[in-house]
Tab-separated table of C-alpha atoms and ligand atoms in Angstrom:
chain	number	residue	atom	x	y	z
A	462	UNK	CA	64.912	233.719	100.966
A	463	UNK	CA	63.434	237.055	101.657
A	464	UNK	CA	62.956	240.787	100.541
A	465	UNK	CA	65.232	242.768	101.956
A	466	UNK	CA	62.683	244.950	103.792
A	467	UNK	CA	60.777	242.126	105.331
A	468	UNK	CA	60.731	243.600	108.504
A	469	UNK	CA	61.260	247.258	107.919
A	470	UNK	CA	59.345	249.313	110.317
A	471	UNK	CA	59.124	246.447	112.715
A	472	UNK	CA	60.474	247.180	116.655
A	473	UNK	CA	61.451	244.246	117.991
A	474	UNK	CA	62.781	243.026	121.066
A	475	UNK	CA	64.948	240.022	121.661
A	476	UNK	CA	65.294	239.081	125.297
A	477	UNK	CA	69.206	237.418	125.858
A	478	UNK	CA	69.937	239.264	122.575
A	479	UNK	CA	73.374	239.693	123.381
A	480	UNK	CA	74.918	236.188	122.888
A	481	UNK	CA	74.204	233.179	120.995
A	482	UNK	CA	71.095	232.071	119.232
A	483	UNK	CA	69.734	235.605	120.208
A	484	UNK	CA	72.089	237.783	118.379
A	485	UNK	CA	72.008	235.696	115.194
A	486	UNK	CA	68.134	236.147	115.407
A	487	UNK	CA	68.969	239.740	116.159
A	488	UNK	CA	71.356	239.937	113.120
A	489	UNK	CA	68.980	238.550	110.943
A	490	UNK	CA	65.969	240.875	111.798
A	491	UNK	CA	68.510	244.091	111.329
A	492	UNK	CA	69.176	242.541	107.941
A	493	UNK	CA	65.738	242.437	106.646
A	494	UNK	CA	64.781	246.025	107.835
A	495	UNK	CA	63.557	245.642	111.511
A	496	UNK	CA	64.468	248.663	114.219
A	497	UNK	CA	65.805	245.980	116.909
A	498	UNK	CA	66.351	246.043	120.748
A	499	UNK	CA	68.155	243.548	122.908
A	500	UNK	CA	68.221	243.257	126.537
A	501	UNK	CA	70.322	240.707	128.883
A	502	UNK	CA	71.729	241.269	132.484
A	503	UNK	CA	75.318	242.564	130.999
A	504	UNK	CA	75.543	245.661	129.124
A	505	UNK	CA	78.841	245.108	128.065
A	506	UNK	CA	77.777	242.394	125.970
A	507	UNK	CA	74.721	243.874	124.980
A	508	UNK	CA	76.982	246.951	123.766
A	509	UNK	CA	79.465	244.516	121.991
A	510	UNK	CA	77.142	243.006	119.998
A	511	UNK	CA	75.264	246.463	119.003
A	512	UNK	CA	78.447	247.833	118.115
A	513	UNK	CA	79.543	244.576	115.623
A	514	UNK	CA	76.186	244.772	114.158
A	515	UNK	CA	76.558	248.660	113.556
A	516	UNK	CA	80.052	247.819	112.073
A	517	UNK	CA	78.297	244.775	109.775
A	518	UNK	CA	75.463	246.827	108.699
A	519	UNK	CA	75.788	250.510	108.453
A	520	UNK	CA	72.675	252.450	109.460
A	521	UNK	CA	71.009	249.968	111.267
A	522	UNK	CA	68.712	251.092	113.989
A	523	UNK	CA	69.473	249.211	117.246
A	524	UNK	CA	69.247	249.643	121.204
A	525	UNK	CA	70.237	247.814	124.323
A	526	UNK	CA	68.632	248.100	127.225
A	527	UNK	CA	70.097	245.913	130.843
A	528	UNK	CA	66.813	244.020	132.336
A	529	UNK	CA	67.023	240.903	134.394
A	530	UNK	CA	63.777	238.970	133.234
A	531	UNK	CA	63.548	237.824	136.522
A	532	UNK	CA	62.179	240.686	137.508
A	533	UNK	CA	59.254	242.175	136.785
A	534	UNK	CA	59.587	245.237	137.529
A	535	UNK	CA	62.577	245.932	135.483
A	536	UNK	CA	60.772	244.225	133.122
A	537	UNK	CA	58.138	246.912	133.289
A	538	UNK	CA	60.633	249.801	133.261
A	539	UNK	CA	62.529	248.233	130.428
A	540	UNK	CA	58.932	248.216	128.436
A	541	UNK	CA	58.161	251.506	129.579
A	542	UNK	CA	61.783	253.230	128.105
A	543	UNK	CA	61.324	250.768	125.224
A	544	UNK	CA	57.810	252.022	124.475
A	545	UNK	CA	58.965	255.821	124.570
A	546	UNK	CA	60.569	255.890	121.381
A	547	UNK	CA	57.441	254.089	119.750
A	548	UNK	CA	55.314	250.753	120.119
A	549	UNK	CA	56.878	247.049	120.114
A	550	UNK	CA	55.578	245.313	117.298
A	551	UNK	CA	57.623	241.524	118.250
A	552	UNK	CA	58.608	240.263	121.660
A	553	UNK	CA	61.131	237.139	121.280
A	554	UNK	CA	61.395	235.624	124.539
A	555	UNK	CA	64.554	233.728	124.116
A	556	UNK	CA	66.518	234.749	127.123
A	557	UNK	CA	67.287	231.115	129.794
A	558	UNK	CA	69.342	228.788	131.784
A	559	UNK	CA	69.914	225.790	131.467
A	560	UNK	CA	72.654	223.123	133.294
A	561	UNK	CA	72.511	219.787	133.743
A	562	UNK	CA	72.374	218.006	137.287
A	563	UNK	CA	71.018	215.202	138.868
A	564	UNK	CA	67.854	216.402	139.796
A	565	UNK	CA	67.405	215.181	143.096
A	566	UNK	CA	70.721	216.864	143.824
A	567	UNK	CA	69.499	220.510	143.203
A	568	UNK	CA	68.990	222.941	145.880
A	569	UNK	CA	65.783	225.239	145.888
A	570	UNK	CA	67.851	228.033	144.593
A	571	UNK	CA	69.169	226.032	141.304
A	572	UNK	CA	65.371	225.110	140.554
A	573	UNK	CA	64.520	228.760	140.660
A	574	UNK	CA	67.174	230.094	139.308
A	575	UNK	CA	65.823	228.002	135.659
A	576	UNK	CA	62.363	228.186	136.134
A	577	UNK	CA	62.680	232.518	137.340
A	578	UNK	CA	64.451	233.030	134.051
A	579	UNK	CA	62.167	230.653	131.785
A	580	UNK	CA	59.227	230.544	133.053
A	581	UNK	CA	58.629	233.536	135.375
A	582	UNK	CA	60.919	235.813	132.209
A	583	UNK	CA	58.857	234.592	129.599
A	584	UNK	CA	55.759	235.359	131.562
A	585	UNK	CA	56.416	238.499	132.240
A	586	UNK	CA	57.535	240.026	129.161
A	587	UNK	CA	54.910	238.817	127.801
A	588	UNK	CA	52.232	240.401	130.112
A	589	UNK	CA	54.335	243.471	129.994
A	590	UNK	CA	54.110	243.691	126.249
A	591	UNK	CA	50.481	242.204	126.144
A	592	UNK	CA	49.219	244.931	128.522
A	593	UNK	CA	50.147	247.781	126.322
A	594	UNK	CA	49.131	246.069	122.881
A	595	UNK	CA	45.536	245.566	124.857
A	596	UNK	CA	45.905	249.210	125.650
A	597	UNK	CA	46.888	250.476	122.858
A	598	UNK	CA	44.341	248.602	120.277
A	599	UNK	CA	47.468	247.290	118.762
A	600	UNK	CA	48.170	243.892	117.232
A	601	UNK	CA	51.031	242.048	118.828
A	602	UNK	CA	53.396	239.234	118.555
A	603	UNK	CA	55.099	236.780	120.447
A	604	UNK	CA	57.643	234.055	119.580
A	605	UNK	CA	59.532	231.897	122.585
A	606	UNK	CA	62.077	229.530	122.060
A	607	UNK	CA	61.424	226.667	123.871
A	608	UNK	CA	63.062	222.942	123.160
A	609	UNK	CA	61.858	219.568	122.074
A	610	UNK	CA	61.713	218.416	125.871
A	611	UNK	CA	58.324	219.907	126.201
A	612	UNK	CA	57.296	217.357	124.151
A	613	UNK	CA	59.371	214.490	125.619
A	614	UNK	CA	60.842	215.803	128.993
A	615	UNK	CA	64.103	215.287	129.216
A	616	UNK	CA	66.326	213.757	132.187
A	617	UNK	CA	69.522	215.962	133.924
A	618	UNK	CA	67.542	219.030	132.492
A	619	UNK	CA	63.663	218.571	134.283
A	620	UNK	CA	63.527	222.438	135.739
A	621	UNK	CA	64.222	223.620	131.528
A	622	UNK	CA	62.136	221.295	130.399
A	623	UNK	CA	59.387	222.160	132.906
A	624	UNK	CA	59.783	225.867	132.353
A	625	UNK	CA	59.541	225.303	128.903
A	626	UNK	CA	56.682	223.332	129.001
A	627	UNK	CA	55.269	226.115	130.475
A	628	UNK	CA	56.050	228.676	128.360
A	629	UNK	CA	54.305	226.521	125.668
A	630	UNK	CA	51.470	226.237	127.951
A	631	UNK	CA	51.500	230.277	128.295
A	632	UNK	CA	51.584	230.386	124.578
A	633	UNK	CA	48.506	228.140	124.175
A	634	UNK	CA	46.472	230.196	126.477
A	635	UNK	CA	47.163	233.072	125.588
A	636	UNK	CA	46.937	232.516	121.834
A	637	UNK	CA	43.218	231.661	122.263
A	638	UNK	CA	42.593	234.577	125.041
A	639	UNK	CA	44.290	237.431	123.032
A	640	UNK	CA	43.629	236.097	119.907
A	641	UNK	CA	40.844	238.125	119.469
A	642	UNK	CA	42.375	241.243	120.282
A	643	UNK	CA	44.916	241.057	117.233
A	644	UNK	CA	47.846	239.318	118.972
A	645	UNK	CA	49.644	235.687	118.677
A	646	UNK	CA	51.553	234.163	119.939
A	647	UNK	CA	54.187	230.921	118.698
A	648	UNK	CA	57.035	228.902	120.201
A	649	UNK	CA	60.084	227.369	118.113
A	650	UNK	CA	62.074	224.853	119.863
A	651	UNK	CA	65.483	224.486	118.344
A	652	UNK	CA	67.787	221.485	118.080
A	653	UNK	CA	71.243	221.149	118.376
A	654	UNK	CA	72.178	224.834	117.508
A	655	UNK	CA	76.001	225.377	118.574
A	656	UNK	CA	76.599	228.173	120.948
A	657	UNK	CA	78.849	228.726	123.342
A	658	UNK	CA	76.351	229.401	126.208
A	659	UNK	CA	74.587	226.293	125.694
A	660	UNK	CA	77.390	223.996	124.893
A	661	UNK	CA	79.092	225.194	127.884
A	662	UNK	CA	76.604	224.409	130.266
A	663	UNK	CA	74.807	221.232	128.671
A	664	UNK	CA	77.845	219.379	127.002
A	665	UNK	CA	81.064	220.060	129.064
A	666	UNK	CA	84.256	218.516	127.709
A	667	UNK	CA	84.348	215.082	128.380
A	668	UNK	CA	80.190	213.979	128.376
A	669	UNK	CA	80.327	213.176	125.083
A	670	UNK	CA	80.236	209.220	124.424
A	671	UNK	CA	79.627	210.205	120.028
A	672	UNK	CA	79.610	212.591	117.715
A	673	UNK	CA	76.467	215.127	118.077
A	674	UNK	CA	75.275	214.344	114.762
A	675	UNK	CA	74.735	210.554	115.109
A	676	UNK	CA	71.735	211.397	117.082
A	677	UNK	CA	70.291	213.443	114.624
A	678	UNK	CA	68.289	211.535	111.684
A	679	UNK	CA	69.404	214.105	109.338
A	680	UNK	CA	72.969	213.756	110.231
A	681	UNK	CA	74.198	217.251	110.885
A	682	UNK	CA	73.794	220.083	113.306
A	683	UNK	CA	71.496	223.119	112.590
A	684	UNK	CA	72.897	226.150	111.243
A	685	UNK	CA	72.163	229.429	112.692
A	686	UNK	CA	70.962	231.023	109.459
A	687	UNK	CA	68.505	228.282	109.298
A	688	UNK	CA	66.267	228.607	112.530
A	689	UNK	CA	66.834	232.480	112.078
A	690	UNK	CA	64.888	232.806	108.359
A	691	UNK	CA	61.994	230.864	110.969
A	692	UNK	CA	62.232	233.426	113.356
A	693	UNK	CA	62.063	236.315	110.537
A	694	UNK	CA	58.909	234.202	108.487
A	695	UNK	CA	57.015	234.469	112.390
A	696	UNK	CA	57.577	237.907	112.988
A	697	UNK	CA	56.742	238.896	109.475
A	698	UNK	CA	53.050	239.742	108.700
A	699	UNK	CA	52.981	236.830	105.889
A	700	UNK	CA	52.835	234.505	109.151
A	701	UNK	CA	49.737	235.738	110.438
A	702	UNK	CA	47.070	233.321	110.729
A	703	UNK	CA	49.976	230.817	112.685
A	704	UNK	CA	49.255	231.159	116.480
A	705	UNK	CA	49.208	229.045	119.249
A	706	UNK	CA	51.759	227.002	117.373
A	707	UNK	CA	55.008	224.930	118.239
A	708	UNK	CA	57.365	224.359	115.527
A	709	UNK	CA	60.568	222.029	116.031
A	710	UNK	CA	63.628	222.540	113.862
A	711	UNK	CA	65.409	219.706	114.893
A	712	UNK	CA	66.650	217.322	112.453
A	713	UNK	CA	63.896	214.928	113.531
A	714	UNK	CA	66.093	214.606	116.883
A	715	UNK	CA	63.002	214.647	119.339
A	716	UNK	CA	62.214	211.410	117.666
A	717	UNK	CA	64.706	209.758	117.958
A	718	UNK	CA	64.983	209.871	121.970
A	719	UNK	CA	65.128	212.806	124.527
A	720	UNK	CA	68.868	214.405	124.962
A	721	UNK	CA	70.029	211.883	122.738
A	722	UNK	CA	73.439	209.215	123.447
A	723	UNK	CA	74.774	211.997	125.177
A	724	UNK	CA	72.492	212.278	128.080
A	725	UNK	CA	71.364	208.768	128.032
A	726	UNK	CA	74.994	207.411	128.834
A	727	UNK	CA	74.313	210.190	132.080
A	728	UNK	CA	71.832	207.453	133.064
A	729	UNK	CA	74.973	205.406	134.185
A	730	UNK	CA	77.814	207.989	135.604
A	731	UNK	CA	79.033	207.536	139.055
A	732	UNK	CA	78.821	210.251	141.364
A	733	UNK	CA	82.830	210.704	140.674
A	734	UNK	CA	81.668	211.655	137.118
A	735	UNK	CA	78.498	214.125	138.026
A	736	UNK	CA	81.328	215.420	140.571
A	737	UNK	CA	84.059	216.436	138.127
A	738	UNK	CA	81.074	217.952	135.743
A	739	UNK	CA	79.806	219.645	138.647
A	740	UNK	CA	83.654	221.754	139.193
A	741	UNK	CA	83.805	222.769	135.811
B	2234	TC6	C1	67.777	220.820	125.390
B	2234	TC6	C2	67.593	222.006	126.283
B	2234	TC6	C3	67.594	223.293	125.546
B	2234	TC6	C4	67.900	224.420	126.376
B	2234	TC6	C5	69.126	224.985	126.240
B	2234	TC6	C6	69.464	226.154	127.032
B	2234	TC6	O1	68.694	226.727	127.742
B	2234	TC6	S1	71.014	226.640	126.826
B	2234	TC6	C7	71.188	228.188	127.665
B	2234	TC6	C8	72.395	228.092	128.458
B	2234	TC6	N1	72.752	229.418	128.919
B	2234	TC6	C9	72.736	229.730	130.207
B	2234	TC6	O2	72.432	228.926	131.073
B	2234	TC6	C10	73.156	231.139	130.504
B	2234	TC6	C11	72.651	231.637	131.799
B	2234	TC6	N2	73.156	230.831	132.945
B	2234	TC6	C12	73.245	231.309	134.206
B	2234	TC6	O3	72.909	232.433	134.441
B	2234	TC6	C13	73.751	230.398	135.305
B	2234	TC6	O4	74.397	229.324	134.721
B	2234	TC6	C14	72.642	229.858	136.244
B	2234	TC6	C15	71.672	229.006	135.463
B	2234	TC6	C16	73.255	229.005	137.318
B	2234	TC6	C17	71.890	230.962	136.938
B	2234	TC6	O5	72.764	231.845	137.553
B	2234	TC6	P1	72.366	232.694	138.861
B	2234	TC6	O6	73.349	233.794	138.915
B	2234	TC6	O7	70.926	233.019	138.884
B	2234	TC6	O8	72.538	231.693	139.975
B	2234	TC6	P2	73.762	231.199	140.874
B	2234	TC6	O9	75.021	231.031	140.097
B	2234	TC6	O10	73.786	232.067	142.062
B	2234	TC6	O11	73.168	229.786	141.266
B	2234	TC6	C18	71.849	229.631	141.712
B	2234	TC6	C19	71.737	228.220	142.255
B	2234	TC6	O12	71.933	227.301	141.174
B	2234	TC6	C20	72.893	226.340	141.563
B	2234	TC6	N3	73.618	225.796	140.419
B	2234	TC6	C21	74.274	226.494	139.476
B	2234	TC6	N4	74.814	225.638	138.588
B	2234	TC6	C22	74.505	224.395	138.994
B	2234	TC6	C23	74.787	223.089	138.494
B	2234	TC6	N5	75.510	222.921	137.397
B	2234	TC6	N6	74.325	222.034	139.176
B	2234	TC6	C24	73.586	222.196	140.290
B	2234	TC6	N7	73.281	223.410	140.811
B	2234	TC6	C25	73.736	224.489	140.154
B	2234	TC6	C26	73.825	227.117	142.498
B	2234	TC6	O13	74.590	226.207	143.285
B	2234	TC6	C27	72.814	227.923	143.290
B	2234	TC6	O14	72.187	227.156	144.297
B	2234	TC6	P3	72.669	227.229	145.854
B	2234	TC6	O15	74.043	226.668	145.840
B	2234	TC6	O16	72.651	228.675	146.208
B	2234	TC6	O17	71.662	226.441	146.572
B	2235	NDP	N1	71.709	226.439	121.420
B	2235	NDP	C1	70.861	225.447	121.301
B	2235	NDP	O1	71.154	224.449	120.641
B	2235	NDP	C2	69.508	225.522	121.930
B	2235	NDP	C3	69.073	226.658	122.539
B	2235	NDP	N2	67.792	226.725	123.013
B	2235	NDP	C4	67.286	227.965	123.560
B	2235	NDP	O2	67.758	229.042	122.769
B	2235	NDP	C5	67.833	230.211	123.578
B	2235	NDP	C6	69.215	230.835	123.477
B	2235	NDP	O3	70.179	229.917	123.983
B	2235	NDP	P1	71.724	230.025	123.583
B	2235	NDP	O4	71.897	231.143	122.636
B	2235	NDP	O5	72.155	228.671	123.176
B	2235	NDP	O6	72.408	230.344	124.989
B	2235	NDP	P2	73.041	231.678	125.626
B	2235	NDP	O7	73.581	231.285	126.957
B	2235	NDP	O8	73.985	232.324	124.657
B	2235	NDP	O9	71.796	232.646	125.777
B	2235	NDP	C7	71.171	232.960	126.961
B	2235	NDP	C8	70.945	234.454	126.961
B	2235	NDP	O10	69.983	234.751	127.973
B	2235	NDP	C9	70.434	235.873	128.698
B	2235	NDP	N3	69.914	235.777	130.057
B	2235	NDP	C10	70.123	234.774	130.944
B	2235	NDP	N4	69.523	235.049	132.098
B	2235	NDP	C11	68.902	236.247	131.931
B	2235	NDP	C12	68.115	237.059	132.787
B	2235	NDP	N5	67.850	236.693	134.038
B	2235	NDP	N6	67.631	238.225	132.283
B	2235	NDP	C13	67.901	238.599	131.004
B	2235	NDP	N7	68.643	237.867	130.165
B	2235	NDP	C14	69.143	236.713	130.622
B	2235	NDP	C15	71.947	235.796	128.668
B	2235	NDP	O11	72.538	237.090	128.820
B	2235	NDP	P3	73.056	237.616	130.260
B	2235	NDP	O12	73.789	236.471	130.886
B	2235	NDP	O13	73.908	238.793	129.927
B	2235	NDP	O14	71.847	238.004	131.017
B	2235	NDP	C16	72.195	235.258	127.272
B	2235	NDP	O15	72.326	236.313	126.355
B	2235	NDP	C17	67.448	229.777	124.985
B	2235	NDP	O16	66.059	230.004	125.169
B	2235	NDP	C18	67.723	228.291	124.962
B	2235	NDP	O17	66.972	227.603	125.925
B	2235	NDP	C19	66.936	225.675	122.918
B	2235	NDP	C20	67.327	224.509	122.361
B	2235	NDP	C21	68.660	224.336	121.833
């Protein structure tokens, strides 16, 4: 779909580019070219995946670097090592939590611990990265995953949807306040895009009343290869009069009803049901 050196001479950093969606967006960008970094809160994963990339495609150029996004000041220090050995040119905020639960069940501390990662995360890389582009003259670029429920909400799941929401709220403002300065600013919100970390915590054996795909108009679940050629198109400089934007790759799920069968049968469980999800 693209040249092969796309992205060369492109730094980019994928936040929760260890696992998941994040390395296959990681993968992707080392394919077409890009020099990429990925940070999460477990090195040993980080490390795992840098190594299998290194193994998949000889010579390419990436580092890992531990930073809890929760933090910003190991945010800061993880821009300030990352910015030693040269500028960031993308920031992919696409590190979060996510679990479902009766909301008026959850403590103060599950609340925060979504919205900290998703909301507070996103906000602060993207200061972090937006301070030094400012400084530097440079043009910048951000992309955050968010998900269709910042469009729709969605129930079991309000403190991701929320943060979301306002990480596409970030995006807005920021798009317009920076956008003079040479940097943008997008958010993609994926479908149903099978990972472990997401299946695990959103769809835990035994919630499911159909198959996954029923509640997708187009019938089928996204491939990973297909939401990462839209992550490489929106860090590439051929994308550069989109800002401010949301794209969904979805399937046309979002239209078809928040969370789908799945979470609207969660409208009826007993608390014996929300208990046994709750153990797991
Ligand atoms: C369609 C949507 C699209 C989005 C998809 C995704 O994001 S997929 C991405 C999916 N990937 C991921 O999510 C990967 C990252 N996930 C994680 O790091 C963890 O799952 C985390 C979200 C719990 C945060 O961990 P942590 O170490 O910061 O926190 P901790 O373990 O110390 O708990 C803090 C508080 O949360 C409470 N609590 C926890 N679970 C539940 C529950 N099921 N029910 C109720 N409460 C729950 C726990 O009891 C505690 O409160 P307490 O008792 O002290 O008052
Ligand atoms: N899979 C799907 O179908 C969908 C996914 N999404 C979004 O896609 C993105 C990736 O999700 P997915 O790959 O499925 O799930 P994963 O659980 O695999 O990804 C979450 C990543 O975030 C990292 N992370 C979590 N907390 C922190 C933290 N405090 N600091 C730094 N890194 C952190 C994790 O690494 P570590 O634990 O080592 O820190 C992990 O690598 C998320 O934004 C999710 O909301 C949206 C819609 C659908």
């Amino acid at each position: 779909m693209f040249r092969q050196d796309l992205l060369a001479g492109k730094k980019i950093l994928v936040t929760g580019g260890g696992t998941g969606l994040g390395k296959s967006i990681g993968r992707r960008y080392l394919e077409l070219g890009a020099h990429l970094v990925i940070c999460g809160r477990r090195l040993a994963v980080l490390d795992a995946t840098a190594d299998e990339f290194r193994a998949e495609l000889p010579g390419a150029r990436i580092d890992t670097l531990t930073c809890d996004v929760r933090d910003a000041e190991q945010v800061e220090a993880m821009m300030e090592r990352l910015w030693q050995t040269g500028p960031l040119d993308v920031l992919v905020n696409n590190a979060a939590a996510n679990f479902i639960a009766r909301t008026e069940k959850l403590s103060a501390r599950a609340v925060d611990a979504v919205l900290n990662i998703v909301l507070h995360g996103s906000f602060y890389c993207a200061i972090a990265a937006g301070r030094r582009w400012i400084e530097a003259g440079r043009p910048g670029n951000v992309i955050s995953t968010v998900s269709a429920p910042v469009i729709t909400g969605q129930a079991f799941t309000a403190p991701s949807a929320a943060a979301k929401a306002g990480v596409l709220a970030m995006t807005r403002s920021l798009a317009v306040e920076w956008g003079p300065k040479g940097i943008r600013l997008n958010c993609v919100a994926p479908g149903l895009f099978p990972t472990p970390g997401a299946w695990e915590q959103l769809f835990p054996p035994g919630s499911q009343v159909e198959a996954q795909e029923r509640g997708v108009p187009l019938r089928r679940l996204g491939e990973h290869r297909e939401l990462c050629d839209l992550y490489a198109y929106l860090a590439a400089d051929g994308s550069g009069y989109m800002t401010g934007d949301l794209i969904v790759m979805d399937g046309g799920r979002w239209m078809q009803g928040a969370g789908g069968p799945t979470f609207r049968a969660m409208q009826d469980w007993n608390d014996a049901q929300w208990d046994a999800m709750r153990k797991k």
